[in-house]
CSV table of C-alpha atoms and ligand atoms in Angstrom, one decimal:
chain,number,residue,atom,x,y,z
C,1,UNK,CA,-27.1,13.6,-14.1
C,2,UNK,CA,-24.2,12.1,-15.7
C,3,UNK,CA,-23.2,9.1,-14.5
C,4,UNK,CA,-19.8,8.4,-12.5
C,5,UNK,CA,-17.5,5.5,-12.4
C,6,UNK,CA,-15.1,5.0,-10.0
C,7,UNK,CA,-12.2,3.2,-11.0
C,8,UNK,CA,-9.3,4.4,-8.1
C,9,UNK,CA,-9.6,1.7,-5.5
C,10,UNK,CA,-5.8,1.6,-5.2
C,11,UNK,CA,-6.6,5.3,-4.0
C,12,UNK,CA,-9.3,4.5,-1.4
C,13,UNK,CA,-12.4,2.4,-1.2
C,14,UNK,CA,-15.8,3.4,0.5
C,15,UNK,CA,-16.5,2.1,4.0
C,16,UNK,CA,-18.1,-1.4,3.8
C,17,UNK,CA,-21.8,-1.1,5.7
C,18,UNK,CA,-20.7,-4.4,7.9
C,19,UNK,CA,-17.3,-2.4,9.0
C,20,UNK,CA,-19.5,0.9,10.0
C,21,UNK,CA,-22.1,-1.3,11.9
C,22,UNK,CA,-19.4,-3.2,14.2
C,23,UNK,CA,-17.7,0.2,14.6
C,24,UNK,CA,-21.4,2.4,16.0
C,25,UNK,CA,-21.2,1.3,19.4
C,26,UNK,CA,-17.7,2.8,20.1
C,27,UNK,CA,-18.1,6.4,19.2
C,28,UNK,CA,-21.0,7.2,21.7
C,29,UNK,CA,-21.8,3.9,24.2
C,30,UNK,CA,-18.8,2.1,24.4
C,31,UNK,CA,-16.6,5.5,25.2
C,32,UNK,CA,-14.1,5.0,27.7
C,33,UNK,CA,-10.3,5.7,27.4
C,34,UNK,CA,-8.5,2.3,27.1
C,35,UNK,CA,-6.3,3.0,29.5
C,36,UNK,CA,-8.5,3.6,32.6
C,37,UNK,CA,-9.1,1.0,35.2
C,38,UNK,CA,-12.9,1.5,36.1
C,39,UNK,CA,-15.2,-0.3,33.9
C,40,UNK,CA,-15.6,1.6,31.2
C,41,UNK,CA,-12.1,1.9,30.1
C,42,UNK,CA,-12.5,-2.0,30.6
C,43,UNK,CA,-14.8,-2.3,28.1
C,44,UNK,CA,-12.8,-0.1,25.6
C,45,UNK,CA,-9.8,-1.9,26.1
C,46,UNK,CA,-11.3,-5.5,25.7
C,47,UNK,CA,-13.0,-4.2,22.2
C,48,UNK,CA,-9.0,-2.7,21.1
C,49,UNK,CA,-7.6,-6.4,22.6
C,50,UNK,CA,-10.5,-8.3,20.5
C,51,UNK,CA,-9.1,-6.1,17.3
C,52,UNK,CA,-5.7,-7.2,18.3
C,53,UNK,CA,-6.3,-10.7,18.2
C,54,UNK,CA,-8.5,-10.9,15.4
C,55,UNK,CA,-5.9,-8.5,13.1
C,56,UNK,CA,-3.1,-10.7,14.9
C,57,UNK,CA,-4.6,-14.1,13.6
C,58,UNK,CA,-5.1,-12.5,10.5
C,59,UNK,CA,-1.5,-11.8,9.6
C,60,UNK,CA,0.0,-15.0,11.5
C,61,UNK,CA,1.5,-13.2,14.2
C,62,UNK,CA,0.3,-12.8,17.9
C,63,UNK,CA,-1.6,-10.0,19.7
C,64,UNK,CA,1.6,-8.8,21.4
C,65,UNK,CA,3.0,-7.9,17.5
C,66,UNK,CA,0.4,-5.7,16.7
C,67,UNK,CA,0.7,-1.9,17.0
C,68,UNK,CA,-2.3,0.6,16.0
C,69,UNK,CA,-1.1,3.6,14.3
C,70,UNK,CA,-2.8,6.6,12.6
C,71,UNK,CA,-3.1,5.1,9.2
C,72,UNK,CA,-0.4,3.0,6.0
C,73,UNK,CA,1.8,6.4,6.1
C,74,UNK,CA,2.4,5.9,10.2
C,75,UNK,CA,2.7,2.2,10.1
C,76,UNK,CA,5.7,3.2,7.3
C,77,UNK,CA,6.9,6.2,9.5
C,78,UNK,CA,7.1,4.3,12.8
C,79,UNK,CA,8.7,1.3,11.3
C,80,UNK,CA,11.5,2.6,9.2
C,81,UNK,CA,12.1,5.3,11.4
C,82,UNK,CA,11.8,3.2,14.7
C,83,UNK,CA,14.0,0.2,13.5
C,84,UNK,CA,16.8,2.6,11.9
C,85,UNK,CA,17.1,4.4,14.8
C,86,UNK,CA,17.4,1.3,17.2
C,87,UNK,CA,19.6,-0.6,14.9
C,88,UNK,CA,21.9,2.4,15.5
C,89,UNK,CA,21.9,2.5,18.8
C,90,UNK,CA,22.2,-1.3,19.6
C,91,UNK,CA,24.2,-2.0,16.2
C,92,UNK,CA,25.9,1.0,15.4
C,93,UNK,CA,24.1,0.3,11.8
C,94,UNK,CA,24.4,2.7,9.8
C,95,UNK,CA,23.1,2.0,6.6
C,96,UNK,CA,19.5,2.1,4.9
C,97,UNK,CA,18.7,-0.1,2.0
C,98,UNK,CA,15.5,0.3,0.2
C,99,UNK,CA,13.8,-0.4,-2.9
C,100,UNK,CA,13.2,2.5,-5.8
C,101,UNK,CA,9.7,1.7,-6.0
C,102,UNK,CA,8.5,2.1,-2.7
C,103,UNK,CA,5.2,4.6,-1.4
C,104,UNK,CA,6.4,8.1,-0.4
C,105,UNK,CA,5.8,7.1,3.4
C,106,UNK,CA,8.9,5.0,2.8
C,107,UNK,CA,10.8,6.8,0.7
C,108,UNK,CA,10.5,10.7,2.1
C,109,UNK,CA,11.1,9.2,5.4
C,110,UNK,CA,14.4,7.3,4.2
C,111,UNK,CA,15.4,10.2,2.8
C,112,UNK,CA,15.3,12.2,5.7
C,113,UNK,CA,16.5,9.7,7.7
C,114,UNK,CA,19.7,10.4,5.8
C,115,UNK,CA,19.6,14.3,5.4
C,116,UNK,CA,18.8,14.9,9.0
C,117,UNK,CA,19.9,11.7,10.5
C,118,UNK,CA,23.3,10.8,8.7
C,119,UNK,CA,22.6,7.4,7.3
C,120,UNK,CA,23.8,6.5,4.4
C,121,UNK,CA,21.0,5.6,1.9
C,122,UNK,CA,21.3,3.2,-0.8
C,123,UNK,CA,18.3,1.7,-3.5
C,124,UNK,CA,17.9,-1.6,-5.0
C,125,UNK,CA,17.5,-2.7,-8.5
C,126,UNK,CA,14.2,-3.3,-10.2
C,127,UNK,CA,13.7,-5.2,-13.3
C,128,UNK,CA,11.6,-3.4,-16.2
C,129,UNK,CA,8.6,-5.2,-14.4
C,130,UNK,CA,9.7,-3.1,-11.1
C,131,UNK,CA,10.0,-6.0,-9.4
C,132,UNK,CA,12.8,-6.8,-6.9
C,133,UNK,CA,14.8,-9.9,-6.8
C,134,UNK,CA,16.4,-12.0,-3.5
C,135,UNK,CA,19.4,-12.0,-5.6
C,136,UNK,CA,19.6,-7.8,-5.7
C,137,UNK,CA,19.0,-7.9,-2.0
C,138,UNK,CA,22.1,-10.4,-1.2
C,139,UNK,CA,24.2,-8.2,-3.7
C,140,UNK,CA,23.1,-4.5,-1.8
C,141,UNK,CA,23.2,-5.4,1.6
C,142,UNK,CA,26.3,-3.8,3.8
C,143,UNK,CA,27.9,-5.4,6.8
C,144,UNK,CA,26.4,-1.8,8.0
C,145,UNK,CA,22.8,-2.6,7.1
C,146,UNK,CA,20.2,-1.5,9.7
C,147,UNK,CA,17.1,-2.0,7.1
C,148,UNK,CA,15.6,-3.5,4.2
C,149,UNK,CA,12.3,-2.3,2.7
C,150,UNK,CA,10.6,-3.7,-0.7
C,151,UNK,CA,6.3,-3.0,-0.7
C,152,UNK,CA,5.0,-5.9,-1.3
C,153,UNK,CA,2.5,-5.3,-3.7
C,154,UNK,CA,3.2,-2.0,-5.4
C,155,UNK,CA,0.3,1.3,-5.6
C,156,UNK,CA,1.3,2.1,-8.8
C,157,UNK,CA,2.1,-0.6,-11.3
C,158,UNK,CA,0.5,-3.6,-9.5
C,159,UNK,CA,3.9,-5.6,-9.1
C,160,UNK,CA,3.5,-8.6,-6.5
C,161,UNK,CA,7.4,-8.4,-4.6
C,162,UNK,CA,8.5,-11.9,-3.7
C,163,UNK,CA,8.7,-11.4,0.0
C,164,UNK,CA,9.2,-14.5,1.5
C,165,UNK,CA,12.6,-14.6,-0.4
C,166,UNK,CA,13.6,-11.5,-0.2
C,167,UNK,CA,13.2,-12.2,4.2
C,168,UNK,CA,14.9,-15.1,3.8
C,169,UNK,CA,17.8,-13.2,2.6
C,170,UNK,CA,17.7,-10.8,5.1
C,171,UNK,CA,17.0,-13.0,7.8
C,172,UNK,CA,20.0,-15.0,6.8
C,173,UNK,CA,22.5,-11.6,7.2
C,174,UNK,CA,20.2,-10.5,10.5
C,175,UNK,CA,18.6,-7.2,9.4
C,176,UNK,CA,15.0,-6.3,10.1
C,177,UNK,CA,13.0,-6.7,6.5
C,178,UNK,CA,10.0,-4.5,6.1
C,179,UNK,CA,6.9,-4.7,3.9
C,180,UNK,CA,4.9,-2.0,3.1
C,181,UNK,CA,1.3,-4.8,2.5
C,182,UNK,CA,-1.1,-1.4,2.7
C,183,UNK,CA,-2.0,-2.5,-1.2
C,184,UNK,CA,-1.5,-6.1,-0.9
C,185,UNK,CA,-3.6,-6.5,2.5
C,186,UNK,CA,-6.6,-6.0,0.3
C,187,UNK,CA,-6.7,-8.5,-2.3
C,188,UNK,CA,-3.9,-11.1,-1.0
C,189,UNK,CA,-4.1,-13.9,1.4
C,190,UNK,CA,-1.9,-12.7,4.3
C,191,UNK,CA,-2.1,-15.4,6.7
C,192,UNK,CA,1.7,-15.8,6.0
C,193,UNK,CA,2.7,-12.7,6.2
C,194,UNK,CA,4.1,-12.4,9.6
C,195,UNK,CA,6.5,-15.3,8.7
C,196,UNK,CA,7.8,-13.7,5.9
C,197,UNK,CA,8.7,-10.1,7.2
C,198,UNK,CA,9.9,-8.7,10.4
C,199,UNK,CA,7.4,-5.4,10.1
C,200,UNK,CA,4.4,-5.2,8.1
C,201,UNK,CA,2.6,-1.6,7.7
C,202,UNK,CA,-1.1,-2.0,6.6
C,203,UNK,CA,-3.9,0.7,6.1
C,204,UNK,CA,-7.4,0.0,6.9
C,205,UNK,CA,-9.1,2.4,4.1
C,206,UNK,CA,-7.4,0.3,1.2
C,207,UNK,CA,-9.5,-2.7,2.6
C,208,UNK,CA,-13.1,-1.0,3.0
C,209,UNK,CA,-12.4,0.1,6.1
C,210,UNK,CA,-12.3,3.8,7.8
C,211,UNK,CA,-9.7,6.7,6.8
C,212,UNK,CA,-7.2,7.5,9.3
C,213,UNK,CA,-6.4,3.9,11.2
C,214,UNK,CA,-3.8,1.3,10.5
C,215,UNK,CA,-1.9,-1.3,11.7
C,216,UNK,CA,2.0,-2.4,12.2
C,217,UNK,CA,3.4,-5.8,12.4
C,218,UNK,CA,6.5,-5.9,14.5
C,219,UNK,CA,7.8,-9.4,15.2
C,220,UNK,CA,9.5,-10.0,18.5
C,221,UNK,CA,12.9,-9.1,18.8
C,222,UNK,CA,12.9,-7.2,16.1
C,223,UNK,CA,14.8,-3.8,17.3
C,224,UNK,CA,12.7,-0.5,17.0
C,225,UNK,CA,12.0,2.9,19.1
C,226,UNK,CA,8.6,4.7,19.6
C,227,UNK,CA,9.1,7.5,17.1
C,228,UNK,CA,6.2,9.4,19.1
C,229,UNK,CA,6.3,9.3,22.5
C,230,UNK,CA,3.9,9.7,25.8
C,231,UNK,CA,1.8,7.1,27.6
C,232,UNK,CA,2.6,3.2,27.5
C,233,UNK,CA,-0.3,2.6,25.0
C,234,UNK,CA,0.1,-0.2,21.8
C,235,UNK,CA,3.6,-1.5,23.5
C,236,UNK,CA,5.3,2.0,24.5
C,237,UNK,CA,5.4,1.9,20.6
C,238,UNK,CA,2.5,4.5,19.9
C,239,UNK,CA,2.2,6.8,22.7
C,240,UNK,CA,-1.6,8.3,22.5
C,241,UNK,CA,-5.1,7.4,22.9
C,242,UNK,CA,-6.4,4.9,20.8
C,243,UNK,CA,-8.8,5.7,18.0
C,244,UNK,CA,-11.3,2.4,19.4
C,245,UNK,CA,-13.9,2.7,16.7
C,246,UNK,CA,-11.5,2.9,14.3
C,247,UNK,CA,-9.6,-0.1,14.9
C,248,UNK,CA,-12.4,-1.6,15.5
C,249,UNK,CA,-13.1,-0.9,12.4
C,250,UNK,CA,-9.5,-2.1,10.5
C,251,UNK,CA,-9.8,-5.3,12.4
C,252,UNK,CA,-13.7,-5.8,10.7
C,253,UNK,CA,-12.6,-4.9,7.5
C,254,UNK,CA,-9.7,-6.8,7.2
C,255,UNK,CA,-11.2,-9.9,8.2
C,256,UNK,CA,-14.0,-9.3,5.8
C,257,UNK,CA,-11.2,-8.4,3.0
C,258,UNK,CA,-9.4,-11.6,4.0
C,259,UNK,CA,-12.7,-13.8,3.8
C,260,UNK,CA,-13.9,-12.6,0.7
C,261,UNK,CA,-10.7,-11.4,-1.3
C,262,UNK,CA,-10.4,-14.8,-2.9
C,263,UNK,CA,-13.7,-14.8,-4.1
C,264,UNK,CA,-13.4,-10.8,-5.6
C,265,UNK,CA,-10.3,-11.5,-7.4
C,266,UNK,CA,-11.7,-14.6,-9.2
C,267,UNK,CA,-14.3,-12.0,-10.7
C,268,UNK,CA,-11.6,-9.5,-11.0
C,269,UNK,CA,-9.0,-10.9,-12.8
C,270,UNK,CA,-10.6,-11.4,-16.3
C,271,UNK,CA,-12.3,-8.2,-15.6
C,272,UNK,CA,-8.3,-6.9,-15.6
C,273,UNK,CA,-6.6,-9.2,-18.1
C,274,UNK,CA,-9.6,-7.8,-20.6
C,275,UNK,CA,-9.2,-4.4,-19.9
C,276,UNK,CA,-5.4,-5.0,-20.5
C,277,UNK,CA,-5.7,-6.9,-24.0
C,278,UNK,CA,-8.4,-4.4,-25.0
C,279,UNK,CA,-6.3,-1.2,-24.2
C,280,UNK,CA,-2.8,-2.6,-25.7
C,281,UNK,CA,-5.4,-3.7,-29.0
C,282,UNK,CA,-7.0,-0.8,-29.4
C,283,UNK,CA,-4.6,2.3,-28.5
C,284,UNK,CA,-1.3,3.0,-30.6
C,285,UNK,CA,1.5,3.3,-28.5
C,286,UNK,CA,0.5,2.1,-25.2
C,287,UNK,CA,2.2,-0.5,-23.0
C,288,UNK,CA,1.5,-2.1,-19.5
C,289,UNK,CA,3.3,-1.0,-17.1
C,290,UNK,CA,4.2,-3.6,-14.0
C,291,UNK,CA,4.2,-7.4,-14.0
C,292,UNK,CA,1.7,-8.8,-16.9
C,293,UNK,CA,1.1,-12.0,-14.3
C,294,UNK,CA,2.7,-11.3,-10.6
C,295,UNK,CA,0.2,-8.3,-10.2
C,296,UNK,CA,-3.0,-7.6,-7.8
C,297,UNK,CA,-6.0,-8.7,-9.3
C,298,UNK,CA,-7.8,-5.1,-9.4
C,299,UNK,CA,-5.1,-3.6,-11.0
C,300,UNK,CA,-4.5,-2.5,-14.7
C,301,UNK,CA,-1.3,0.3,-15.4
C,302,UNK,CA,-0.2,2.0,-18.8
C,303,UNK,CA,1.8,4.6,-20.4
C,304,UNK,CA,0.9,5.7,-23.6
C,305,UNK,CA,3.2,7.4,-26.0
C,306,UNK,CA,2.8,11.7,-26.9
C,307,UNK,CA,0.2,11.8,-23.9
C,308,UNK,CA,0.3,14.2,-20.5
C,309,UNK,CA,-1.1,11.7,-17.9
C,310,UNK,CA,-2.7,14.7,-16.2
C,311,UNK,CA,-4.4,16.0,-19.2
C,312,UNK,CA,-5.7,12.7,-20.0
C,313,UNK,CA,-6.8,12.3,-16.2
C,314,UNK,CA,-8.5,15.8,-16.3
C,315,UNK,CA,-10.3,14.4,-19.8
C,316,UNK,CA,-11.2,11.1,-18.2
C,317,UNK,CA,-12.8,12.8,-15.1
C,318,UNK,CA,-14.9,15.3,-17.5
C,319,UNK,CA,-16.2,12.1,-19.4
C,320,UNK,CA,-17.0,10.6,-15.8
C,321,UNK,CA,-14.4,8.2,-15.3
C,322,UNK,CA,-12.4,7.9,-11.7
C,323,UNK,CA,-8.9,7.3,-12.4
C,324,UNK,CA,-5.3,7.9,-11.7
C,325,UNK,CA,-2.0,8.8,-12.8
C,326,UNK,CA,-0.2,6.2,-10.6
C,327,UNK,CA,-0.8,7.4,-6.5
C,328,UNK,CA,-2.8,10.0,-5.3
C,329,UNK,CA,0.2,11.3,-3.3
C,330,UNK,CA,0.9,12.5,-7.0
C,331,UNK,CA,-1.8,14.7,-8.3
C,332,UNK,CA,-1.0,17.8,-9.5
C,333,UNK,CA,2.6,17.3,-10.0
C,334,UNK,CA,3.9,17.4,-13.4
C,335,UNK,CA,7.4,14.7,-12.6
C,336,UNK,CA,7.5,11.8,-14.1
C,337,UNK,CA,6.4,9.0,-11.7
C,338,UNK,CA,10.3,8.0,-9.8
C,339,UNK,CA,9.0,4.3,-10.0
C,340,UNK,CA,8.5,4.3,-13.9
C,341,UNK,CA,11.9,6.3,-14.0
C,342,UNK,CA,13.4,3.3,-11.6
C,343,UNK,CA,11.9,0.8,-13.9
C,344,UNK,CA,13.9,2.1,-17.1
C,345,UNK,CA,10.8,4.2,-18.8
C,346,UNK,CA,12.1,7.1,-20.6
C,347,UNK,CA,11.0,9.8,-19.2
C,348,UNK,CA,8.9,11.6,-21.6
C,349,UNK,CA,6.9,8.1,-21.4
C,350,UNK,CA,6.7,8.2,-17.9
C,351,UNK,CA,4.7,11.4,-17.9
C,352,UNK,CA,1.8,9.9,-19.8
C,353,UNK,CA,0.5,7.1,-17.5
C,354,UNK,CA,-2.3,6.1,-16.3
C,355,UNK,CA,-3.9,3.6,-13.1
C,356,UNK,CA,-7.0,2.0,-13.2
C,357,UNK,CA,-8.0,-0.5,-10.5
C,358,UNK,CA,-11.0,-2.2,-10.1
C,359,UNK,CA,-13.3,-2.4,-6.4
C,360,UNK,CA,-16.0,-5.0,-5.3
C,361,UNK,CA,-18.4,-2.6,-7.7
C,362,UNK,CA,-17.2,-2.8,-10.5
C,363,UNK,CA,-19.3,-4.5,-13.2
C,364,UNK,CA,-18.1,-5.5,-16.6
C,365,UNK,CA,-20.4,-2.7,-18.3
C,366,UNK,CA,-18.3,-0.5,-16.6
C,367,UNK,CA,-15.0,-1.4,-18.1
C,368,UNK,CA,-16.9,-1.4,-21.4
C,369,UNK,CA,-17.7,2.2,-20.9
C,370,UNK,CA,-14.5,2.9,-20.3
C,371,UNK,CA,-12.9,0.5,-23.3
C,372,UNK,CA,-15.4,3.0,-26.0
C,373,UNK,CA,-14.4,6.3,-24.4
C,374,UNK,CA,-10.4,5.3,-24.2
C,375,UNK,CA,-9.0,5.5,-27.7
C,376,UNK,CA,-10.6,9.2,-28.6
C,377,UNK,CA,-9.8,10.3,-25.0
C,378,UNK,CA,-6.4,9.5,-25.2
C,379,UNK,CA,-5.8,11.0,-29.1
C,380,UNK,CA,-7.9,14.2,-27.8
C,381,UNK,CA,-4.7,14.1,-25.1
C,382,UNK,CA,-2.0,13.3,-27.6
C,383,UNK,CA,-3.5,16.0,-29.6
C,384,UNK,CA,-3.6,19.1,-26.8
C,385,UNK,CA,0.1,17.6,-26.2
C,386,UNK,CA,1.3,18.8,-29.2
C,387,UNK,CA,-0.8,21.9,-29.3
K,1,PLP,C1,-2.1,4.3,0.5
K,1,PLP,C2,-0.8,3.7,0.7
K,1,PLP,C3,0.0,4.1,1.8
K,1,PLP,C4,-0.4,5.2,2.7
K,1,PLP,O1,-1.5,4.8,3.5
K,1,PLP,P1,-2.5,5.9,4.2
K,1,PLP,O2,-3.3,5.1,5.1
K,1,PLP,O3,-3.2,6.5,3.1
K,1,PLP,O4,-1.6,6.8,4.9
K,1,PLP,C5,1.3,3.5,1.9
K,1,PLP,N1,1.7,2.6,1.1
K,1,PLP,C6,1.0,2.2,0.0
K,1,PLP,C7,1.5,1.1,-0.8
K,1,PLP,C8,-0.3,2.7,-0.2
K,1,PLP,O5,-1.0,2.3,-1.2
């Protein structure tokens, strides 16, 4: 069999064997519904409360400003949505302000937040980095602002978002800053976090943990509504019967992501930086895409001149090599990438890019592999370009 090599860990990562062992006992023993009084809801409420705590202590906050959602896209949904919607109705605030190089969760939701909803929607300036600036945030907010979102460590190009400034900013006018941490949860210390954004949206299955869980900051005070509603569970924020394995689960994986993080990016950094230099050496026409320095530690982002990034995917995965155009939310479609457009690429150049990002696996022998099958790979997809 020909071997495969996984390099899409911005995409998802595989369950860590710790996570799966803490999270065994609640799918069959441990069973109760949370919310019941007897004993065994007892039981499943203490493990979601121990979750709480530990996710809680790991983001700075306390137990009381942790919500359980679905997964990244809900913790997005609930808290753009949510705080729009309530700094409406308590503010008559009007007025979204987001970055142009945020996920889809945050973007499709402002967006309809503004066809369906009336606000008016308005997006900050990037650099050519993608990176935003306190300075673009004083100059964009609106006496009307309800919101301001900037992800702090960007899916596609890498870019590390100076959040702590960008709150301070925020905080300073008295509007709700959001963070969309679902990459940056993985690979940087977050201890801080809470401090430095009012809502945080993280996603267990970027950190080693299960598909289908994740997690929402909301510091106190901060306005928001329940954008799904039913029982009292996680607050009266997120009506619904917890998933307890699964947070279980987040809370075990992000601890062990938080632990150990520091430890995988000082392996994965030189692992990065030599992919980088090697690709920028040895292919014509390529250029990094993203922050050379402020950027996650696993993660390495191109365009290359005259290519189809989905060609050269399609080539890639044939020769046995895992990778991506940019977000997996994109495969298939044939647009440029919005962020590469945001960040002044032309557009024929944003069509030809490519993500690679690194995991706990990967070995140096690996990234060789990849470095000798690169160059005739991507003239073979400058080649069927023209064709
Ligand atoms: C993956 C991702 C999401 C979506 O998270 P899911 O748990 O897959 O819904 C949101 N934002 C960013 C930055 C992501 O990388």
């Amino acid at each position: 069999m020909k071997s495969r090599i996984y390099l899409d860990f911005a995409a998802t990562t595989p369950l860590d064997e710790r996570v799966l062992a803490a999270m065994q006992p609640y799918f069959s023993e441990i069973f109760g519904n949370p919310s019941s009084a007897h004993l065994y809801g007892q039981d499943a409420d203490a493990a979601i409360e121990d979750a709480r705590n530990k996710v809680a202590s790991l983001l700075g906050c306390s137990p009381a400003e942790i919500i359980f959602t679905a997964n990244g896209t809900e913790s997005d949904n609930l808290a753009l949505r949510g705080t729009a919607l309530a700094m409406r109705q308590q503010k008559q605030a009007n007025h979204i302000l987001i970055s142009p190089v945020e996920h889809h969760a945050i973007s499709h939701t402002a967006m309809q937040l503004a066809e369906i909803f009336g606000f008016e929607l308005s997006y900050l300036p990037v650099d050519s980095n993608g990176l935003v600036t306190p300075q673009a945030v004083e100059a964009s907010i609106r006496p009307n602002t309800a919101v301001v979102s900037a992800i702090y460590a960007n899916n596609e190009i890498g870019t590390i978002n100076p959040i702590a400034e960008i709150h301070q900013v925020c905080q300073n006018h008295h509007i709700p800053f959001l963070t969309d941490a679902v990459q940056a949860a993985a690979h940087l210390p977050m201890t801080q976090a809470a401090a430095h954004a009012n809502l945080i949206a993280i996603g267990a299955h970027k950190f080693y943990g299960p598909k289908g869980v994740g997690a929402l900051h909301v510091r106190q005070g901060t306005p928001i509504l329940p954008t799904q509603t039913g029982g009292k569970q996680e607050h009266a924020l997120r009506a619904g019967t917890q998933n307890v394995p699964y947070i279980v689960g987040l809370a075990e994986a992000l601890s062990i992501a938080q632990k150990e993080g520091p430890r995988h990016a000082h392996r994965l950094i030189p692992l990065r930086e030599h992919l980088i230099n090697q690709v920028l050496e040895t292919i014509p026409g390529a250029q990094l895409t993203g922050h050379p320095v402020q950027r996650l530690p696993n993660h390495a982002s191109f365009v290359f001149e005259g290519v189809n990034g989905n060609t050269l995917l399609m080539l890639l995965d044939a020769a046995g090599f895992a990778c991506s155009s940019g977000s997996a939310c994109k495969t298939g479609n044939p647009q440029p990438s919005e962020v590469l457009l945001a960040m002044g690429f032309a557009p024929h150049l944003a069509l030809g890019s490519l993500r690679i990002t690194l995991g706990r696996t990967t070995t140096s022998e690996q990234i060789d592999m990849l470095l000798s099958a690169l160059p005739s790979l991507v003239k073979r997809a400058r080649q069927l370009n023209r064709a």
